[in-house]
PDB file of C-alpha atoms in Angstrom:
ATOM      1  CA  MET A   1      41.842  -2.911  64.580  1.00 62.00           C
ATOM      2  CA  THR A   2      40.886  -0.097  62.249  1.00 69.00           C
ATOM      3  CA  ALA A   3      38.723   2.897  63.001  1.00 70.00           C
ATOM      4  CA  GLN A   4      36.152   1.429  60.646  1.00 72.00           C
ATOM      5  CA  ALA A   5      36.092  -1.871  62.570  1.00 75.00           C
ATOM      6  CA  LEU A   6      35.717   0.077  65.816  1.00 77.00           C
ATOM      7  CA  ALA A   7      32.796   2.035  64.398  1.00 79.00           C
ATOM      8  CA  GLY A   8      31.217  -1.174  63.146  1.00 80.00           C
ATOM      9  CA  ALA A   9      31.579  -2.868  66.534  1.00 81.00           C
ATOM     10  CA  LEU A  10      29.897   0.055  68.265  1.00 87.00           C
ATOM     11  CA  ALA A  11      27.228   0.711  65.616  1.00 86.00           C
ATOM     12  CA  ASP A  12      24.635  -1.378  67.449  1.00 88.00           C
ATOM     13  CA  ASP A  13      22.734   0.358  70.268  1.00 92.00           C
ATOM     14  CA  VAL A  14      22.862  -2.655  72.603  1.00 92.00           C
ATOM     15  CA  ARG A  15      26.614  -3.181  72.108  1.00 92.00           C
ATOM     16  CA  ARG A  16      27.194   0.521  72.719  1.00 92.00           C
ATOM     17  CA  GLN A  17      25.234   0.403  75.988  1.00 94.00           C
ATOM     18  CA  VAL A  18      27.098  -2.707  77.120  1.00 91.00           C
ATOM     19  CA  PHE A  19      30.439  -1.152  76.162  1.00 91.00           C
ATOM     20  CA  ALA A  20      29.565   2.006  78.131  1.00 92.00           C
ATOM     21  CA  ALA A  21      28.584  -0.053  81.177  1.00 92.00           C
ATOM     22  CA  ILE A  22      31.939  -1.895  81.032  1.00 91.00           C
ATOM     23  CA  VAL A  23      33.780   1.422  80.689  1.00 91.00           C
ATOM     24  CA  LEU A  24      31.952   2.626  83.796  1.00 91.00           C
ATOM     25  CA  GLY A  25      33.044  -0.396  85.816  1.00 89.00           C
ATOM     26  CA  GLY A  26      30.662  -3.219  85.025  1.00 89.00           C
ATOM     27  CA  ALA A  27      33.009  -6.154  85.538  1.00 88.00           C
ATOM     28  CA  ASP A  28      30.637  -9.015  84.723  1.00 91.00           C
ATOM     29  CA  ALA A  29      27.438  -9.746  82.796  1.00 91.00           C
ATOM     30  CA  PRO A  30      25.046  -9.350  85.782  1.00 93.00           C
ATOM     31  CA  ALA A  31      26.592  -5.970  86.682  1.00 92.00           C
ATOM     32  CA  VAL A  32      26.335  -4.814  83.068  1.00 91.00           C
ATOM     33  CA  ALA A  33      22.716  -5.992  82.869  1.00 92.00           C
ATOM     34  CA  GLY A  34      21.958  -4.109  86.088  1.00 93.00           C
ATOM     35  CA  ARG A  35      23.517  -0.883  84.768  1.00 92.00           C
ATOM     36  CA  THR A  36      21.867  -1.050  81.354  1.00 93.00           C
ATOM     37  CA  GLY A  37      18.491  -2.598  82.101  1.00 95.00           C
ATOM     38  CA  LEU A  38      19.039  -5.023  79.225  1.00 93.00           C
ATOM     39  CA  SER A  39      18.196  -8.717  79.375  1.00 94.00           C
ATOM     40  CA  ALA A  40      20.940 -11.181  80.308  1.00 91.00           C
ATOM     41  CA  ARG A  41      20.780 -12.685  76.812  1.00 94.00           C
ATOM     42  CA  GLN A  42      21.293  -9.292  75.137  1.00 93.00           C
ATOM     43  CA  VAL A  43      24.209  -8.520  77.443  1.00 91.00           C
ATOM     44  CA  VAL A  44      25.943 -11.878  76.929  1.00 91.00           C
ATOM     45  CA  THR A  45      25.566 -11.622  73.130  1.00 92.00           C
ATOM     46  CA  ALA A  46      26.885  -8.056  73.095  1.00 90.00           C
ATOM     47  CA  ILE A  47      29.843  -8.970  75.339  1.00 90.00           C
ATOM     48  CA  ARG A  48      30.725 -11.875  73.058  1.00 88.00           C
ATOM     49  CA  ARG A  49      30.679  -9.613  70.011  1.00 88.00           C
ATOM     50  CA  LEU A  50      32.730  -6.914  71.765  1.00 88.00           C
ATOM     51  CA  VAL A  51      35.303  -9.544  72.795  1.00 87.00           C
ATOM     52  CA  ASP A  52      35.385 -10.897  69.213  1.00 84.00           C
ATOM     53  CA  ALA A  53      35.951  -7.354  67.934  1.00 84.00           C
ATOM     54  CA  GLY A  54      38.828  -6.932  70.402  1.00 84.00           C
ATOM     55  CA  LEU A  55      37.286  -4.061  72.357  1.00 88.00           C
ATOM     56  CA  VAL A  56      36.713  -5.958  75.586  1.00 89.00           C
ATOM     57  CA  THR A  57      38.991  -8.394  77.392  1.00 88.00           C
ATOM     58  CA  GLY A  58      38.768 -10.459  80.522  1.00 81.00           C
ATOM     59  CA  GLY A  59      36.829 -13.429  81.762  1.00 71.00           C
ATOM     60  CA  ASP A  60      33.377 -13.765  83.221  1.00 69.00           C
ATOM     61  CA  ARG A  61      34.236 -11.695  86.318  1.00 79.00           C
ATOM     62  CA  ASP A  62      36.912  -9.393  84.929  1.00 88.00           C
ATOM     63  CA  LEU A  63      35.515  -7.500  81.938  1.00 90.00           C
ATOM     64  CA  ARG A  64      37.435  -4.423  80.886  1.00 89.00           C
ATOM     65  CA  VAL A  65      37.963  -2.286  77.836  1.00 89.00           C
ATOM     66  CA  ASP A  66      41.131  -2.999  75.859  1.00 85.00           C
ATOM     67  CA  ALA A  67      42.534   0.548  75.935  1.00 85.00           C
ATOM     68  CA  ASP A  68      45.565  -0.411  73.846  1.00 85.00           C
ATOM     69  CA  ARG A  69      43.332  -1.607  70.994  1.00 81.00           C
ATOM     70  CA  LEU A  70      41.305   1.611  71.201  1.00 80.00           C
ATOM     71  CA  ARG A  71      44.473   3.698  70.967  1.00 82.00           C
ATOM     72  CA  GLU A  72      45.608   1.603  68.016  1.00 80.00           C
ATOM     73  CA  ALA A  73      42.267   2.186  66.254  1.00 74.00           C
ATOM     74  CA  ALA A  74      42.530   5.915  66.891  1.00 73.00           C
ATOM     75  CA  ARG A  75      45.965   5.999  65.278  1.00 75.00           C
ATOM     76  CA  THR A  76      44.990   4.159  62.109  1.00 70.00           C
ATOM     77  CA  SER A  77      44.232   6.554  59.346  1.00 61.00           C
ATOM     78  CA  VAL A  78      41.050   6.327  57.367  1.00 58.00           C
ATOM     79  CA  PRO A  79      41.709   6.837  53.668  1.00 59.00           C
ATOM     80  CA  ARG A  80      40.136  10.096  52.553  1.00 58.00           C
ATOM     81  CA  PRO A  81      38.519  10.325  49.157  1.00 61.00           C
ATOM     82  CA  ALA A  82      40.374  12.453  46.654  1.00 60.00           C
ATOM     83  CA  ASP A  83      39.188  16.044  46.647  1.00 71.00           C
ATOM     84  CA  ASP A  84      36.944  16.772  43.701  1.00 83.00           C
ATOM     85  CA  PRO A  85      38.469  19.729  41.805  1.00 85.00           C
ATOM     86  CA  THR A  86      34.999  21.191  41.243  1.00 88.00           C
ATOM     87  CA  ASP A  87      34.272  21.157  44.968  1.00 89.00           C
ATOM     88  CA  ARG A  88      37.623  22.765  45.669  1.00 90.00           C
ATOM     89  CA  VAL A  89      36.878  25.626  43.258  1.00 92.00           C
ATOM     90  CA  LEU A  90      33.402  26.147  44.694  1.00 92.00           C
ATOM     91  CA  ARG A  91      34.715  26.150  48.285  1.00 90.00           C
ATOM     92  CA  THR A  92      37.190  28.831  47.243  1.00 89.00           C
ATOM     93  CA  PHE A  93      34.769  31.161  45.450  1.00 91.00           C
ATOM     94  CA  VAL A  94      31.356  30.432  47.010  1.00 91.00           C
ATOM     95  CA  SER A  95      30.504  30.895  50.669  1.00 87.00           C
ATOM     96  CA  ASP A  96      27.014  30.620  52.177  1.00 85.00           C
ATOM     97  CA  GLY A  97      25.397  30.786  48.743  1.00 86.00           C
ATOM     98  CA  ARG A  98      27.232  33.982  47.793  1.00 90.00           C
ATOM     99  CA  LEU A  99      30.181  34.603  45.514  1.00 91.00           C
ATOM    100  CA  THR A 100      33.349  35.768  47.205  1.00 90.00           C
ATOM    101  CA  GLY A 101      34.840  36.513  43.804  1.00 89.00           C
ATOM    102  CA  LEU A 102      35.143  35.227  40.278  1.00 91.00           C
ATOM    103  CA  PRO A 103      38.223  33.269  39.264  1.00 91.00           C
ATOM    104  CA  ALA A 104      40.445  34.849  36.635  1.00 91.00           C
ATOM    105  CA  GLN A 105      41.202  31.457  35.100  1.00 93.00           C
ATOM    106  CA  ARG A 106      38.509  30.595  32.550  1.00 93.00           C
ATOM    107  CA  GLY A 107      38.174  26.923  33.530  1.00 93.00           C
ATOM    108  CA  ARG A 108      37.613  27.747  37.172  1.00 94.00           C
ATOM    109  CA  ARG A 109      35.322  30.644  36.293  1.00 94.00           C
ATOM    110  CA  ARG A 110      33.220  28.266  34.196  1.00 95.00           C
ATOM    111  CA  VAL A 111      32.847  25.914  37.194  1.00 95.00           C
ATOM    112  CA  VAL A 112      31.570  28.809  39.326  1.00 95.00           C
ATOM    113  CA  LEU A 113      29.288  30.084  36.551  1.00 95.00           C
ATOM    114  CA  ALA A 114      27.807  26.606  36.003  1.00 95.00           C
ATOM    115  CA  HIS A 115      27.033  26.511  39.712  1.00 95.00           C
ATOM    116  CA  VAL A 116      25.348  29.926  39.562  1.00 94.00           C
ATOM    117  CA  ALA A 117      23.415  28.917  36.445  1.00 95.00           C
ATOM    118  CA  LYS A 118      21.704  26.172  38.461  1.00 94.00           C
ATOM    119  CA  SER A 119      19.733  28.999  40.113  1.00 93.00           C
ATOM    120  CA  PHE A 120      17.620  29.058  36.961  1.00 94.00           C
ATOM    121  CA  GLU A 121      15.273  26.292  35.843  1.00 92.00           C
ATOM    122  CA  PRO A 122      16.000  24.861  32.394  1.00 90.00           C
ATOM    123  CA  GLY A 123      13.354  25.786  29.848  1.00 87.00           C
ATOM    124  CA  VAL A 124      11.928  28.678  31.888  1.00 93.00           C
ATOM    125  CA  ARG A 125      12.178  32.134  30.330  1.00 95.00           C
ATOM    126  CA  TYR A 126      13.156  34.950  32.674  1.00 96.00           C
ATOM    127  CA  PRO A 127      12.875  38.690  32.095  1.00 96.00           C
ATOM    128  CA  GLU A 128      16.123  40.576  32.649  1.00 95.00           C
ATOM    129  CA  ARG A 129      14.797  42.048  35.893  1.00 95.00           C
ATOM    130  CA  ALA A 130      14.242  38.559  37.376  1.00 95.00           C
ATOM    131  CA  VAL A 131      17.711  37.424  36.279  1.00 95.00           C
ATOM    132  CA  ASP A 132      19.268  40.527  37.838  1.00 94.00           C
ATOM    133  CA  GLU A 133      17.450  39.880  41.114  1.00 94.00           C
ATOM    134  CA  VAL A 134      18.816  36.327  41.351  1.00 94.00           C
ATOM    135  CA  LEU A 135      22.321  37.414  40.372  1.00 94.00           C
ATOM    136  CA  ARG A 136      22.336  40.334  42.854  1.00 93.00           C
ATOM    137  CA  HIS A 137      21.778  37.762  45.583  1.00 92.00           C
ATOM    138  CA  TRP A 138      24.932  35.940  44.423  1.00 92.00           C
ATOM    139  CA  CYS A 139      26.884  39.218  44.391  1.00 92.00           C
ATOM    140  CA  GLU A 140      25.818  40.544  47.824  1.00 87.00           C
ATOM    141  CA  ARG A 141      29.308  40.134  49.289  1.00 79.00           C
ATOM    142  CA  GLY A 142      30.838  42.285  46.582  1.00 80.00           C
ATOM    143  CA  GLY A 143      32.531  39.346  44.907  1.00 73.00           C
ATOM    144  CA  CYS A 144      31.419  40.554  41.499  1.00 86.00           C
ATOM    145  CA  ASP A 145      28.956  42.753  39.651  1.00 91.00           C
ATOM    146  CA  HIS A 146      25.592  41.197  38.728  1.00 93.00           C
ATOM    147  CA  ALA A 147      25.677  42.666  35.200  1.00 94.00           C
ATOM    148  CA  ALA A 148      29.147  41.212  34.577  1.00 93.00           C
ATOM    149  CA  LEU A 149      27.973  37.897  35.974  1.00 95.00           C
ATOM    150  CA  ARG A 150      24.986  37.955  33.590  1.00 95.00           C
ATOM    151  CA  ARG A 151      27.302  38.674  30.636  1.00 95.00           C
ATOM    152  CA  TYR A 152      29.637  35.833  31.633  1.00 95.00           C
ATOM    153  CA  LEU A 153      26.688  33.406  31.808  1.00 95.00           C
ATOM    154  CA  VAL A 154      25.700  34.338  28.265  1.00 95.00           C
ATOM    155  CA  ASP A 155      29.294  34.386  26.970  1.00 94.00           C
ATOM    156  CA  GLU A 156      29.931  30.915  28.376  1.00 94.00           C
ATOM    157  CA  GLN A 157      26.657  29.729  26.807  1.00 94.00           C
ATOM    158  CA  LEU A 158      25.203  28.703  30.132  1.00 95.00           C
ATOM    159  CA  MET A 159      22.302  31.089  29.484  1.00 96.00           C
ATOM    160  CA  ALA A 160      20.868  32.476  26.279  1.00 95.00           C
ATOM    161  CA  ARG A 161      19.374  35.900  25.690  1.00 95.00           C
ATOM    162  CA  GLU A 162      16.940  37.279  23.161  1.00 95.00           C
ATOM    163  CA  GLN A 163      15.163  40.654  23.387  1.00 94.00           C
ATOM    164  CA  GLY A 164      15.741  41.004  27.127  1.00 92.00           C
ATOM    165  CA  VAL A 165      14.551  37.477  27.951  1.00 96.00           C
ATOM    166  CA  TYR A 166      16.981  34.897  29.365  1.00 96.00           C
ATOM    167  CA  TRP A 167      16.858  31.146  29.739  1.00 95.00           C
ATOM    168  CA  ARG A 168      19.220  28.473  30.957  1.00 95.00           C
ATOM    169  CA  ILE A 169      20.857  26.330  28.310  1.00 91.00           C
ATOM    170  CA  GLY A 170      21.428  22.630  28.919  1.00 78.00           C
ATOM    171  CA  ASP A 171      20.162  20.369  31.639  1.00 67.00           C
TER     172      ASP A 171
END
């Protein structure tokens, strides 16, 4: 049994209640129904599905949780999706919506700058004062200087500037 199969078997509210009642000592369907307040039909259906999933063993008067199968499910590893390099860079240099620093490597710095640039709506023109206010927020932890950040955004063509007015380039 995999962890995913275990989660699927216990995803239903009724099956979870029945499973909990068995864990707490409900050894047969009437005892489980009494503990849960569910109808006999709901209990019998849930027990059948839990037995089919391999979580519960025993006959009509000897229901119990299959602890070995649970341990086996806990040991099976769930494949983790590959870490997105962009997310990794952002986790390194952005914390709680603030920059902890700017990467020295241009590719990584561009990832961080693209993230910061999303603070500005495409097509909207911002006076320099408004841009500085937004960028100061990003720099509150001392990770960088807002003026340098503004220059990087323009240099990387994530924002454009003309006569003290800025706007985001791209989407």
